[in-house]
Short mmCIF file of N, CA and C in Angstrom, two decimals:
data_model
loop_
_atom_site.label_atom_id
_atom_site.label_comp_id
_atom_site.label_asym_id
_atom_site.label_seq_id
_atom_site.Cartn_x
_atom_site.Cartn_y
_atom_site.Cartn_z
N UNK A 1 75.32 -59.34 -63.56
CA UNK A 1 76.16 -59.00 -62.43
C UNK A 1 75.46 -58.01 -61.50
N UNK A 2 74.81 -56.95 -62.08
CA UNK A 2 74.14 -55.97 -61.22
C UNK A 2 72.90 -56.58 -60.57
N UNK A 3 72.29 -57.58 -61.20
CA UNK A 3 71.15 -58.25 -60.59
C UNK A 3 71.56 -59.03 -59.36
N UNK A 4 72.74 -59.61 -59.41
CA UNK A 4 73.25 -60.34 -58.25
C UNK A 4 73.51 -59.38 -57.11
N UNK A 5 74.14 -58.24 -57.41
CA UNK A 5 74.46 -57.27 -56.36
C UNK A 5 73.21 -56.65 -55.77
N UNK A 6 72.13 -56.56 -56.55
CA UNK A 6 70.89 -55.99 -56.03
C UNK A 6 70.27 -56.88 -54.97
N UNK A 7 70.61 -58.16 -54.98
CA UNK A 7 70.04 -59.08 -54.01
C UNK A 7 70.75 -59.02 -52.66
N UNK A 8 71.86 -58.33 -52.60
CA UNK A 8 72.65 -58.32 -51.37
C UNK A 8 72.74 -56.92 -50.79
N UNK A 9 72.74 -56.88 -49.49
CA UNK A 9 72.89 -55.62 -48.77
C UNK A 9 74.23 -55.67 -48.04
N UNK A 10 75.31 -55.65 -48.77
CA UNK A 10 76.63 -55.63 -48.18
C UNK A 10 77.01 -56.92 -47.49
N UNK A 11 78.16 -57.42 -47.77
CA UNK A 11 78.75 -58.59 -47.14
C UNK A 11 77.84 -59.81 -47.18
N UNK A 12 77.04 -59.94 -48.22
CA UNK A 12 76.26 -61.15 -48.42
C UNK A 12 74.97 -61.25 -47.64
N UNK A 13 74.54 -60.20 -46.97
CA UNK A 13 73.29 -60.24 -46.23
C UNK A 13 72.14 -60.01 -47.19
N UNK A 14 71.18 -60.88 -47.19
CA UNK A 14 70.05 -60.78 -48.11
C UNK A 14 69.12 -59.65 -47.72
N UNK A 15 68.50 -59.00 -48.71
CA UNK A 15 67.56 -57.91 -48.45
C UNK A 15 66.12 -58.39 -48.59
N UNK A 16 65.85 -59.61 -48.23
CA UNK A 16 64.52 -60.16 -48.42
C UNK A 16 63.47 -59.50 -47.54
N UNK A 17 63.90 -58.73 -46.51
CA UNK A 17 62.96 -58.07 -45.61
C UNK A 17 62.14 -57.02 -46.33
N UNK A 18 62.70 -56.38 -47.36
CA UNK A 18 61.96 -55.42 -48.14
C UNK A 18 61.86 -54.03 -47.54
N UNK A 19 62.28 -53.83 -46.29
CA UNK A 19 62.15 -52.51 -45.68
C UNK A 19 63.21 -51.55 -46.18
N UNK A 20 64.38 -52.02 -46.48
CA UNK A 20 65.45 -51.14 -46.92
C UNK A 20 66.35 -50.76 -45.77
N UNK A 21 67.53 -50.26 -46.13
CA UNK A 21 68.53 -49.92 -45.13
C UNK A 21 68.10 -48.75 -44.26
N UNK A 22 67.51 -47.72 -44.87
CA UNK A 22 67.13 -46.54 -44.10
C UNK A 22 66.08 -46.87 -43.05
N UNK A 23 65.07 -47.65 -43.41
CA UNK A 23 64.02 -48.02 -42.46
C UNK A 23 64.59 -48.88 -41.34
N UNK A 24 65.51 -49.77 -41.69
CA UNK A 24 66.12 -50.62 -40.67
C UNK A 24 66.97 -49.79 -39.72
N UNK A 25 67.70 -48.82 -40.24
CA UNK A 25 68.53 -47.96 -39.39
C UNK A 25 67.67 -47.11 -38.47
N UNK A 26 66.56 -46.57 -38.99
CA UNK A 26 65.68 -45.75 -38.16
C UNK A 26 65.03 -46.59 -37.07
N UNK A 27 64.63 -47.80 -37.40
CA UNK A 27 64.04 -48.68 -36.40
C UNK A 27 65.06 -49.01 -35.32
N UNK A 28 66.31 -49.20 -35.71
CA UNK A 28 67.36 -49.49 -34.75
C UNK A 28 67.63 -48.32 -33.83
N UNK A 29 67.53 -47.09 -34.33
CA UNK A 29 67.75 -45.91 -33.50
C UNK A 29 66.59 -45.67 -32.56
N UNK A 30 65.38 -46.02 -32.97
CA UNK A 30 64.21 -45.78 -32.14
C UNK A 30 64.13 -46.72 -30.96
N UNK A 31 64.75 -47.88 -31.07
CA UNK A 31 64.71 -48.82 -29.96
C UNK A 31 65.34 -48.21 -28.72
N UNK A 32 66.58 -47.72 -28.85
CA UNK A 32 67.18 -46.92 -27.82
C UNK A 32 67.64 -47.61 -26.55
N UNK A 33 67.28 -48.84 -26.29
CA UNK A 33 67.73 -49.46 -25.05
C UNK A 33 69.18 -49.86 -25.19
N UNK A 34 69.93 -49.71 -24.09
CA UNK A 34 71.36 -49.97 -24.15
C UNK A 34 71.66 -51.44 -24.43
N UNK A 35 70.84 -52.34 -23.92
CA UNK A 35 71.15 -53.75 -24.13
C UNK A 35 71.04 -54.10 -25.60
N UNK A 36 70.03 -53.54 -26.30
CA UNK A 36 69.91 -53.86 -27.72
C UNK A 36 71.05 -53.23 -28.51
N UNK A 37 71.49 -52.03 -28.11
CA UNK A 37 72.62 -51.40 -28.79
C UNK A 37 73.88 -52.22 -28.60
N UNK A 38 74.08 -52.71 -27.39
CA UNK A 38 75.25 -53.53 -27.11
C UNK A 38 75.19 -54.84 -27.88
N UNK A 39 74.00 -55.43 -27.96
CA UNK A 39 73.83 -56.66 -28.73
C UNK A 39 74.09 -56.41 -30.21
N UNK A 40 73.60 -55.28 -30.72
CA UNK A 40 73.84 -54.92 -32.12
C UNK A 40 75.33 -54.77 -32.39
N UNK A 41 76.04 -54.13 -31.46
CA UNK A 41 77.47 -53.95 -31.62
C UNK A 41 78.19 -55.29 -31.64
N UNK A 42 77.81 -56.17 -30.72
CA UNK A 42 78.44 -57.49 -30.68
C UNK A 42 78.16 -58.27 -31.97
N UNK A 43 76.92 -58.19 -32.45
CA UNK A 43 76.56 -58.89 -33.68
C UNK A 43 77.34 -58.33 -34.87
N UNK A 44 77.44 -57.00 -34.95
CA UNK A 44 78.20 -56.37 -36.03
C UNK A 44 79.67 -56.76 -35.96
N UNK A 45 80.22 -56.78 -34.74
CA UNK A 45 81.62 -57.17 -34.56
C UNK A 45 81.86 -58.61 -35.01
N UNK A 46 80.90 -59.49 -34.70
CA UNK A 46 81.08 -60.89 -35.09
C UNK A 46 81.01 -61.05 -36.60
N UNK A 47 80.13 -60.28 -37.27
CA UNK A 47 80.07 -60.34 -38.74
C UNK A 47 81.34 -59.79 -39.37
N UNK A 48 81.81 -58.66 -38.86
CA UNK A 48 83.00 -58.03 -39.44
C UNK A 48 84.27 -58.84 -39.20
N UNK A 49 84.29 -59.65 -38.15
CA UNK A 49 85.49 -60.44 -37.88
C UNK A 49 85.67 -61.56 -38.90
N UNK A 50 84.61 -61.91 -39.64
CA UNK A 50 84.70 -62.98 -40.64
C UNK A 50 84.78 -62.46 -42.08
N UNK A 51 84.93 -61.15 -42.26
CA UNK A 51 84.98 -60.56 -43.60
C UNK A 51 86.25 -60.99 -44.31
N UNK A 52 86.09 -61.35 -45.58
CA UNK A 52 87.23 -61.72 -46.42
C UNK A 52 87.25 -60.81 -47.64
N UNK A 53 88.31 -60.90 -48.43
CA UNK A 53 88.48 -60.05 -49.61
C UNK A 53 87.31 -60.22 -50.57
N UNK A 54 86.83 -61.44 -50.75
CA UNK A 54 85.72 -61.69 -51.68
C UNK A 54 84.46 -60.94 -51.23
N UNK A 55 84.26 -60.80 -49.92
CA UNK A 55 83.09 -60.06 -49.42
C UNK A 55 83.16 -58.59 -49.82
N UNK A 56 84.36 -58.02 -49.76
CA UNK A 56 84.53 -56.62 -50.16
C UNK A 56 84.29 -56.43 -51.65
N UNK A 57 84.69 -57.40 -52.44
CA UNK A 57 84.46 -57.33 -53.89
C UNK A 57 82.96 -57.43 -54.17
N UNK A 58 82.26 -58.34 -53.48
CA UNK A 58 80.81 -58.47 -53.65
C UNK A 58 80.08 -57.21 -53.17
N UNK A 59 80.66 -56.53 -52.18
CA UNK A 59 80.07 -55.29 -51.67
C UNK A 59 80.17 -54.17 -52.70
N UNK A 60 81.14 -54.26 -53.62
CA UNK A 60 81.23 -53.27 -54.68
C UNK A 60 82.59 -52.66 -54.86
N UNK A 61 83.56 -53.05 -54.05
CA UNK A 61 84.92 -52.52 -54.24
C UNK A 61 85.58 -53.25 -55.40
N UNK A 62 86.40 -52.55 -56.15
CA UNK A 62 87.04 -53.17 -57.31
C UNK A 62 88.16 -54.10 -56.85
N UNK A 63 88.33 -55.23 -57.53
CA UNK A 63 89.32 -56.22 -57.11
C UNK A 63 90.75 -55.67 -57.05
N UNK A 64 91.09 -54.73 -57.96
CA UNK A 64 92.43 -54.16 -57.94
C UNK A 64 92.70 -53.41 -56.64
N UNK A 65 91.67 -52.75 -56.12
CA UNK A 65 91.81 -52.01 -54.86
C UNK A 65 91.89 -52.98 -53.68
N UNK A 66 91.02 -53.97 -53.67
CA UNK A 66 91.00 -54.95 -52.58
C UNK A 66 92.30 -55.74 -52.55
N UNK A 67 92.89 -56.00 -53.71
CA UNK A 67 94.15 -56.73 -53.78
C UNK A 67 95.30 -56.00 -53.11
N UNK A 68 95.17 -54.69 -52.90
CA UNK A 68 96.23 -53.90 -52.26
C UNK A 68 96.24 -54.06 -50.74
N UNK A 69 95.20 -54.66 -50.19
CA UNK A 69 95.15 -54.85 -48.74
C UNK A 69 95.91 -56.12 -48.37
N UNK A 70 97.04 -56.01 -47.67
CA UNK A 70 97.78 -57.21 -47.28
C UNK A 70 97.03 -58.04 -46.24
N UNK A 71 96.29 -57.35 -45.39
CA UNK A 71 95.52 -58.06 -44.37
C UNK A 71 94.27 -57.25 -44.06
N UNK A 72 93.18 -57.93 -43.80
CA UNK A 72 91.94 -57.27 -43.40
C UNK A 72 91.80 -57.42 -41.89
N UNK A 73 91.71 -56.29 -41.19
CA UNK A 73 91.61 -56.30 -39.74
C UNK A 73 90.36 -55.53 -39.34
N UNK A 74 89.38 -56.20 -38.74
CA UNK A 74 88.17 -55.48 -38.32
C UNK A 74 88.40 -54.73 -37.01
N UNK A 75 87.73 -53.60 -36.86
CA UNK A 75 87.74 -52.87 -35.61
C UNK A 75 86.54 -53.31 -34.79
N UNK A 76 86.72 -53.39 -33.49
CA UNK A 76 85.62 -53.73 -32.61
C UNK A 76 84.97 -52.44 -32.12
N UNK A 77 83.68 -52.52 -31.83
CA UNK A 77 82.97 -51.35 -31.32
C UNK A 77 83.51 -50.99 -29.94
N UNK A 78 83.48 -49.70 -29.63
CA UNK A 78 83.97 -49.23 -28.34
C UNK A 78 82.89 -49.37 -27.27
N UNK A 79 83.30 -49.81 -26.10
CA UNK A 79 82.37 -49.91 -24.96
C UNK A 79 82.44 -48.62 -24.15
N UNK A 80 81.54 -48.49 -23.18
CA UNK A 80 81.54 -47.31 -22.31
C UNK A 80 82.86 -47.18 -21.56
N UNK A 81 83.36 -48.29 -21.05
CA UNK A 81 84.62 -48.26 -20.30
C UNK A 81 85.78 -47.82 -21.18
N UNK A 82 85.79 -48.27 -22.44
CA UNK A 82 86.84 -47.86 -23.37
C UNK A 82 86.78 -46.36 -23.65
N UNK A 83 85.57 -45.84 -23.81
CA UNK A 83 85.42 -44.41 -24.08
C UNK A 83 85.84 -43.57 -22.87
N UNK A 84 85.56 -44.05 -21.65
CA UNK A 84 86.01 -43.34 -20.46
C UNK A 84 87.54 -43.32 -20.41
N UNK A 85 88.16 -44.44 -20.77
CA UNK A 85 89.63 -44.48 -20.82
C UNK A 85 90.16 -43.52 -21.87
N UNK A 86 89.48 -43.42 -23.01
CA UNK A 86 89.90 -42.50 -24.06
C UNK A 86 89.78 -41.05 -23.57
N UNK A 87 88.77 -40.78 -22.76
CA UNK A 87 88.59 -39.44 -22.21
C UNK A 87 89.69 -39.06 -21.22
N UNK A 88 90.23 -40.03 -20.49
CA UNK A 88 91.09 -39.70 -19.35
C UNK A 88 92.54 -40.14 -19.47
N UNK A 89 92.85 -41.24 -20.13
CA UNK A 89 94.17 -41.84 -20.01
C UNK A 89 95.24 -41.38 -21.00
N UNK A 90 94.96 -41.21 -22.29
CA UNK A 90 96.06 -40.89 -23.21
C UNK A 90 96.75 -39.57 -22.86
N UNK A 91 97.93 -39.41 -23.41
CA UNK A 91 98.74 -38.21 -23.15
C UNK A 91 97.98 -36.94 -23.51
N UNK A 92 97.27 -36.95 -24.61
CA UNK A 92 96.51 -35.77 -25.05
C UNK A 92 95.00 -36.01 -24.93
N UNK A 93 94.58 -36.63 -23.83
CA UNK A 93 93.16 -36.93 -23.62
C UNK A 93 92.36 -35.64 -23.43
N UNK A 94 91.06 -35.73 -23.67
CA UNK A 94 90.21 -34.55 -23.62
C UNK A 94 90.06 -33.97 -22.22
N UNK A 95 89.85 -34.81 -21.22
CA UNK A 95 89.64 -34.30 -19.86
C UNK A 95 90.87 -33.52 -19.38
N UNK A 96 92.09 -34.05 -19.49
CA UNK A 96 93.25 -33.24 -19.10
C UNK A 96 93.41 -31.96 -19.92
N UNK A 97 93.01 -31.99 -21.19
CA UNK A 97 93.07 -30.77 -22.02
C UNK A 97 92.17 -29.69 -21.44
N UNK A 98 90.93 -30.07 -21.10
CA UNK A 98 90.00 -29.10 -20.53
C UNK A 98 90.44 -28.67 -19.14
N UNK A 99 91.02 -29.58 -18.34
CA UNK A 99 91.53 -29.21 -17.03
C UNK A 99 92.65 -28.19 -17.15
N UNK A 100 93.52 -28.35 -18.15
CA UNK A 100 94.59 -27.39 -18.36
C UNK A 100 94.02 -26.05 -18.83
N UNK A 101 93.01 -26.10 -19.69
CA UNK A 101 92.37 -24.89 -20.18
C UNK A 101 91.74 -24.11 -19.02
N UNK A 102 91.06 -24.82 -18.13
CA UNK A 102 90.46 -24.18 -16.97
C UNK A 102 91.55 -23.72 -16.00
N UNK A 103 92.64 -24.48 -15.93
CA UNK A 103 93.75 -24.12 -15.05
C UNK A 103 94.39 -22.81 -15.42
N UNK A 104 94.29 -22.40 -16.68
CA UNK A 104 94.83 -21.10 -17.09
C UNK A 104 94.11 -19.96 -16.38
N UNK A 105 92.85 -20.19 -16.00
CA UNK A 105 92.08 -19.21 -15.22
C UNK A 105 92.12 -19.53 -13.74
N UNK A 106 93.03 -20.43 -13.34
CA UNK A 106 93.19 -20.86 -11.95
C UNK A 106 91.90 -21.47 -11.39
N UNK A 107 91.26 -22.29 -12.24
CA UNK A 107 90.04 -22.99 -11.84
C UNK A 107 90.28 -24.48 -12.02
N UNK A 108 89.91 -25.24 -11.00
CA UNK A 108 90.06 -26.70 -11.06
C UNK A 108 88.79 -27.30 -11.67
N UNK A 109 88.94 -28.19 -12.63
CA UNK A 109 87.81 -28.86 -13.29
C UNK A 109 87.82 -30.32 -12.90
N UNK A 110 86.69 -30.80 -12.37
CA UNK A 110 86.57 -32.20 -11.96
C UNK A 110 85.33 -32.82 -12.59
N UNK A 111 85.45 -34.09 -12.96
CA UNK A 111 84.33 -34.87 -13.48
C UNK A 111 84.09 -36.03 -12.52
N UNK A 112 82.83 -36.30 -12.20
CA UNK A 112 82.53 -37.49 -11.42
C UNK A 112 82.62 -38.70 -12.34
N UNK A 113 82.81 -39.87 -11.76
CA UNK A 113 82.88 -41.11 -12.56
C UNK A 113 81.57 -41.32 -13.33
N UNK A 114 80.44 -41.02 -12.67
CA UNK A 114 79.13 -41.16 -13.33
C UNK A 114 79.00 -40.21 -14.52
N UNK A 115 79.58 -39.02 -14.39
CA UNK A 115 79.52 -38.05 -15.50
C UNK A 115 80.30 -38.58 -16.71
N UNK A 116 81.47 -39.14 -16.46
CA UNK A 116 82.26 -39.69 -17.56
C UNK A 116 81.54 -40.87 -18.22
N UNK A 117 80.89 -41.71 -17.41
CA UNK A 117 80.13 -42.83 -17.97
C UNK A 117 78.96 -42.32 -18.80
N UNK A 118 78.30 -41.27 -18.34
CA UNK A 118 77.15 -40.71 -19.07
C UNK A 118 77.60 -40.09 -20.40
N UNK A 119 78.77 -39.44 -20.40
CA UNK A 119 79.31 -38.87 -21.64
C UNK A 119 79.57 -39.99 -22.64
N UNK A 120 80.15 -41.10 -22.15
CA UNK A 120 80.42 -42.22 -23.06
C UNK A 120 79.12 -42.87 -23.55
N UNK A 121 78.10 -42.93 -22.70
CA UNK A 121 76.80 -43.46 -23.15
C UNK A 121 76.20 -42.59 -24.24
N UNK A 122 76.36 -41.27 -24.10
CA UNK A 122 75.83 -40.35 -25.11
C UNK A 122 76.54 -40.57 -26.45
N UNK A 123 77.86 -40.76 -26.40
CA UNK A 123 78.61 -40.99 -27.64
C UNK A 123 78.18 -42.28 -28.31
N UNK A 124 77.90 -43.32 -27.51
CA UNK A 124 77.45 -44.59 -28.07
C UNK A 124 76.05 -44.44 -28.65
N UNK A 125 75.15 -43.76 -27.93
CA UNK A 125 73.77 -43.64 -28.42
C UNK A 125 73.69 -42.77 -29.68
N UNK A 126 74.59 -41.80 -29.81
CA UNK A 126 74.62 -40.96 -31.01
C UNK A 126 75.39 -41.63 -32.14
N UNK A 127 76.01 -42.77 -31.82
CA UNK A 127 76.80 -43.54 -32.78
C UNK A 127 77.96 -42.71 -33.35
N UNK A 128 78.56 -41.86 -32.50
CA UNK A 128 79.69 -41.04 -32.93
C UNK A 128 81.01 -41.59 -32.43
N UNK A 129 80.97 -42.48 -31.47
CA UNK A 129 82.20 -43.08 -30.96
C UNK A 129 83.12 -42.07 -30.32
N UNK A 130 84.42 -42.33 -30.39
CA UNK A 130 85.41 -41.48 -29.74
C UNK A 130 85.47 -40.10 -30.39
N UNK A 131 85.16 -40.00 -31.68
CA UNK A 131 85.22 -38.71 -32.35
C UNK A 131 84.15 -37.75 -31.85
N UNK A 132 83.07 -38.27 -31.31
CA UNK A 132 81.99 -37.42 -30.82
C UNK A 132 82.20 -36.92 -29.40
N UNK A 133 83.22 -37.42 -28.71
CA UNK A 133 83.44 -37.03 -27.32
C UNK A 133 83.75 -35.54 -27.20
N UNK A 134 84.57 -35.01 -28.10
CA UNK A 134 84.92 -33.58 -28.02
C UNK A 134 83.69 -32.71 -28.19
N UNK A 135 82.81 -33.05 -29.13
CA UNK A 135 81.60 -32.25 -29.35
C UNK A 135 80.71 -32.27 -28.11
N UNK A 136 80.60 -33.42 -27.46
CA UNK A 136 79.78 -33.52 -26.26
C UNK A 136 80.37 -32.66 -25.14
N UNK A 137 81.69 -32.74 -24.94
CA UNK A 137 82.33 -31.93 -23.89
C UNK A 137 82.25 -30.44 -24.22
N UNK A 138 82.43 -30.10 -25.48
CA UNK A 138 82.37 -28.69 -25.87
C UNK A 138 80.99 -28.11 -25.59
N UNK A 139 79.96 -28.84 -25.94
CA UNK A 139 78.60 -28.38 -25.69
C UNK A 139 78.33 -28.26 -24.19
N UNK A 140 78.85 -29.19 -23.43
CA UNK A 140 78.64 -29.22 -21.98
C UNK A 140 79.34 -28.06 -21.27
N UNK A 141 80.56 -27.73 -21.71
CA UNK A 141 81.39 -26.76 -20.98
C UNK A 141 81.46 -25.37 -21.63
N UNK A 142 80.76 -25.16 -22.73
CA UNK A 142 80.86 -23.90 -23.45
C UNK A 142 80.45 -22.71 -22.58
N UNK A 143 79.27 -22.76 -21.98
CA UNK A 143 78.80 -21.66 -21.15
C UNK A 143 79.70 -21.47 -19.93
N UNK A 144 80.16 -22.55 -19.35
CA UNK A 144 81.01 -22.49 -18.17
C UNK A 144 82.31 -21.76 -18.51
N UNK A 145 82.87 -22.04 -19.68
CA UNK A 145 84.13 -21.39 -20.07
C UNK A 145 83.97 -19.88 -20.23
N UNK A 146 82.77 -19.41 -20.54
CA UNK A 146 82.54 -17.98 -20.66
C UNK A 146 82.24 -17.33 -19.32
N UNK A 147 81.71 -18.08 -18.36
CA UNK A 147 81.37 -17.53 -17.05
C UNK A 147 82.58 -17.41 -16.13
N UNK A 148 83.56 -18.26 -16.29
CA UNK A 148 84.68 -18.33 -15.35
C UNK A 148 85.61 -17.12 -15.37
N UNK A 149 86.10 -16.66 -16.50
CA UNK A 149 87.07 -15.55 -16.47
C UNK A 149 86.50 -14.32 -15.76
N UNK A 150 87.28 -13.77 -14.83
CA UNK A 150 86.85 -12.58 -14.09
C UNK A 150 85.96 -12.87 -12.91
N UNK A 151 85.64 -14.13 -12.65
CA UNK A 151 84.81 -14.46 -11.50
C UNK A 151 85.70 -15.03 -10.40
N UNK A 152 85.10 -15.28 -9.24
CA UNK A 152 85.87 -15.87 -8.14
C UNK A 152 85.59 -17.38 -8.00
N UNK A 153 85.32 -18.02 -9.13
CA UNK A 153 85.10 -19.47 -9.14
C UNK A 153 86.44 -20.15 -8.90
N UNK A 154 86.45 -21.07 -7.95
CA UNK A 154 87.68 -21.79 -7.60
C UNK A 154 87.74 -23.15 -8.27
N UNK A 155 86.57 -23.82 -8.37
CA UNK A 155 86.54 -25.12 -9.04
C UNK A 155 85.15 -25.37 -9.62
N UNK A 156 85.12 -26.27 -10.59
CA UNK A 156 83.87 -26.66 -11.26
C UNK A 156 83.80 -28.18 -11.24
N UNK A 157 82.66 -28.70 -10.85
CA UNK A 157 82.46 -30.14 -10.85
C UNK A 157 81.34 -30.49 -11.81
N UNK A 158 81.61 -31.42 -12.72
CA UNK A 158 80.62 -31.87 -13.70
C UNK A 158 80.06 -33.19 -13.19
N UNK A 159 78.74 -33.23 -12.99
CA UNK A 159 78.07 -34.42 -12.49
C UNK A 159 77.26 -35.08 -13.60
N UNK A 160 76.73 -36.24 -13.30
CA UNK A 160 75.90 -36.97 -14.26
C UNK A 160 74.68 -36.13 -14.64
N UNK A 161 74.08 -35.46 -13.66
CA UNK A 161 72.90 -34.64 -13.92
C UNK A 161 73.23 -33.49 -14.88
N UNK A 162 74.44 -32.92 -14.74
CA UNK A 162 74.86 -31.84 -15.64
C UNK A 162 75.02 -32.36 -17.07
N UNK A 163 75.56 -33.55 -17.21
CA UNK A 163 75.74 -34.14 -18.55
C UNK A 163 74.38 -34.42 -19.18
N UNK A 164 73.42 -34.87 -18.38
CA UNK A 164 72.10 -35.20 -18.90
C UNK A 164 71.26 -33.95 -19.16
N UNK A 165 71.75 -32.77 -18.72
CA UNK A 165 71.03 -31.53 -18.96
C UNK A 165 70.00 -31.20 -17.90
N UNK A 166 69.98 -31.95 -16.80
CA UNK A 166 69.00 -31.70 -15.74
C UNK A 166 69.46 -30.57 -14.80
N UNK A 167 70.75 -30.27 -14.80
CA UNK A 167 71.29 -29.17 -14.00
C UNK A 167 72.54 -28.65 -14.69
N UNK A 168 73.09 -27.58 -14.17
CA UNK A 168 74.33 -27.08 -14.74
C UNK A 168 75.49 -27.60 -13.89
N UNK A 169 76.72 -27.53 -14.39
CA UNK A 169 77.85 -27.96 -13.57
C UNK A 169 77.91 -27.16 -12.26
N UNK A 170 78.45 -27.77 -11.22
CA UNK A 170 78.51 -27.16 -9.89
C UNK A 170 79.72 -26.25 -9.79
N UNK A 171 79.49 -25.00 -9.36
CA UNK A 171 80.57 -24.04 -9.17
C UNK A 171 80.91 -23.97 -7.68
N UNK A 172 82.19 -23.93 -7.36
CA UNK A 172 82.64 -23.70 -6.00
C UNK A 172 83.42 -22.39 -6.01
N UNK A 173 82.97 -21.44 -5.19
CA UNK A 173 83.55 -20.11 -5.19
C UNK A 173 84.61 -19.96 -4.11
N UNK A 174 85.63 -19.13 -4.38
CA UNK A 174 86.66 -18.82 -3.39
C UNK A 174 86.07 -17.85 -2.37
N UNK A 175 86.67 -17.83 -1.17
CA UNK A 175 86.21 -16.88 -0.15
C UNK A 175 86.63 -15.47 -0.56
N UNK A 176 86.03 -14.48 0.08
CA UNK A 176 86.39 -13.10 -0.21
C UNK A 176 87.88 -12.89 0.04
N UNK A 177 88.51 -12.04 -0.78
CA UNK A 177 89.95 -11.83 -0.69
C UNK A 177 90.36 -11.24 0.66
N UNK A 178 89.53 -10.39 1.25
CA UNK A 178 89.88 -9.79 2.54
C UNK A 178 90.05 -10.86 3.61
N UNK A 179 89.14 -11.81 3.65
CA UNK A 179 89.20 -12.88 4.64
C UNK A 179 90.43 -13.75 4.40
N UNK A 180 90.71 -14.04 3.14
CA UNK A 180 91.86 -14.89 2.82
C UNK A 180 93.16 -14.20 3.19
N UNK A 181 93.24 -12.88 2.99
CA UNK A 181 94.47 -12.16 3.30
C UNK A 181 94.67 -12.00 4.80
N UNK A 182 93.60 -11.92 5.58
CA UNK A 182 93.73 -11.73 7.03
C UNK A 182 94.30 -12.96 7.70
N UNK A 183 94.00 -14.13 7.23
CA UNK A 183 94.45 -15.35 7.88
C UNK A 183 95.96 -15.47 7.92
N UNK A 184 96.70 -15.23 6.81
CA UNK A 184 98.16 -15.33 6.91
C UNK A 184 98.75 -14.29 7.87
N UNK A 185 98.17 -13.07 7.93
CA UNK A 185 98.66 -12.06 8.85
C UNK A 185 98.48 -12.50 10.29
N UNK A 186 97.29 -13.06 10.59
CA UNK A 186 97.03 -13.54 11.95
C UNK A 186 97.99 -14.65 12.31
N UNK A 187 98.26 -15.58 11.37
CA UNK A 187 99.20 -16.67 11.63
C UNK A 187 100.59 -16.13 11.85
N UNK A 188 100.97 -15.09 11.09
CA UNK A 188 102.29 -14.48 11.25
C UNK A 188 102.42 -13.82 12.62
N UNK A 189 101.34 -13.12 13.06
CA UNK A 189 101.37 -12.48 14.38
C UNK A 189 101.44 -13.49 15.48
N UNK A 190 100.72 -14.61 15.34
CA UNK A 190 100.77 -15.67 16.36
C UNK A 190 102.15 -16.30 16.42
N UNK A 191 102.78 -16.46 15.26
CA UNK A 191 104.10 -17.09 15.20
C UNK A 191 105.15 -16.20 15.84
N UNK A 192 105.04 -14.85 15.72
CA UNK A 192 106.04 -13.94 16.30
C UNK A 192 105.79 -13.69 17.77
N UNK A 193 104.58 -13.93 18.28
CA UNK A 193 104.26 -13.64 19.68
C UNK A 193 104.80 -14.64 20.65
#
């Protein structure tokens, strides 16, 4: 029985290549081009969509455990567009959470569409999926969150270049308070004259 299992690398795929799982995974990470990653995801999705209970047993799960699954449902890999939607659309999405956090300091936080796409590309390339989005945003905005309190920053814009590490997020500063206060007084004087 163990000799049969030694011939398979999960779900009936033969290990005749001889390189091993670790070498194959490292080679896959070194390729790095998005098209090959997308093709790998599609190929993995197609394999997982045909998995049956017997495949899980051959993989090494005990039949008593596999028998408890009423239905096997494969998950599909997330695309860049799906990750952007995860960042922005749900009720407790990450981008609105950070916007609210910045709003406590009366600072507006904006992301460009390219920045959101780049964040999702990073999550895909790191193979962390949706769970890695928070870590990417935290690393990106950590220094900004410490610089804002007590400053006259009015808004922060995160661009693709900032996500890639080529620049820092763009700060927009409020005008001096004296100038801002003079304008309503002048308008009030004009209105009464």
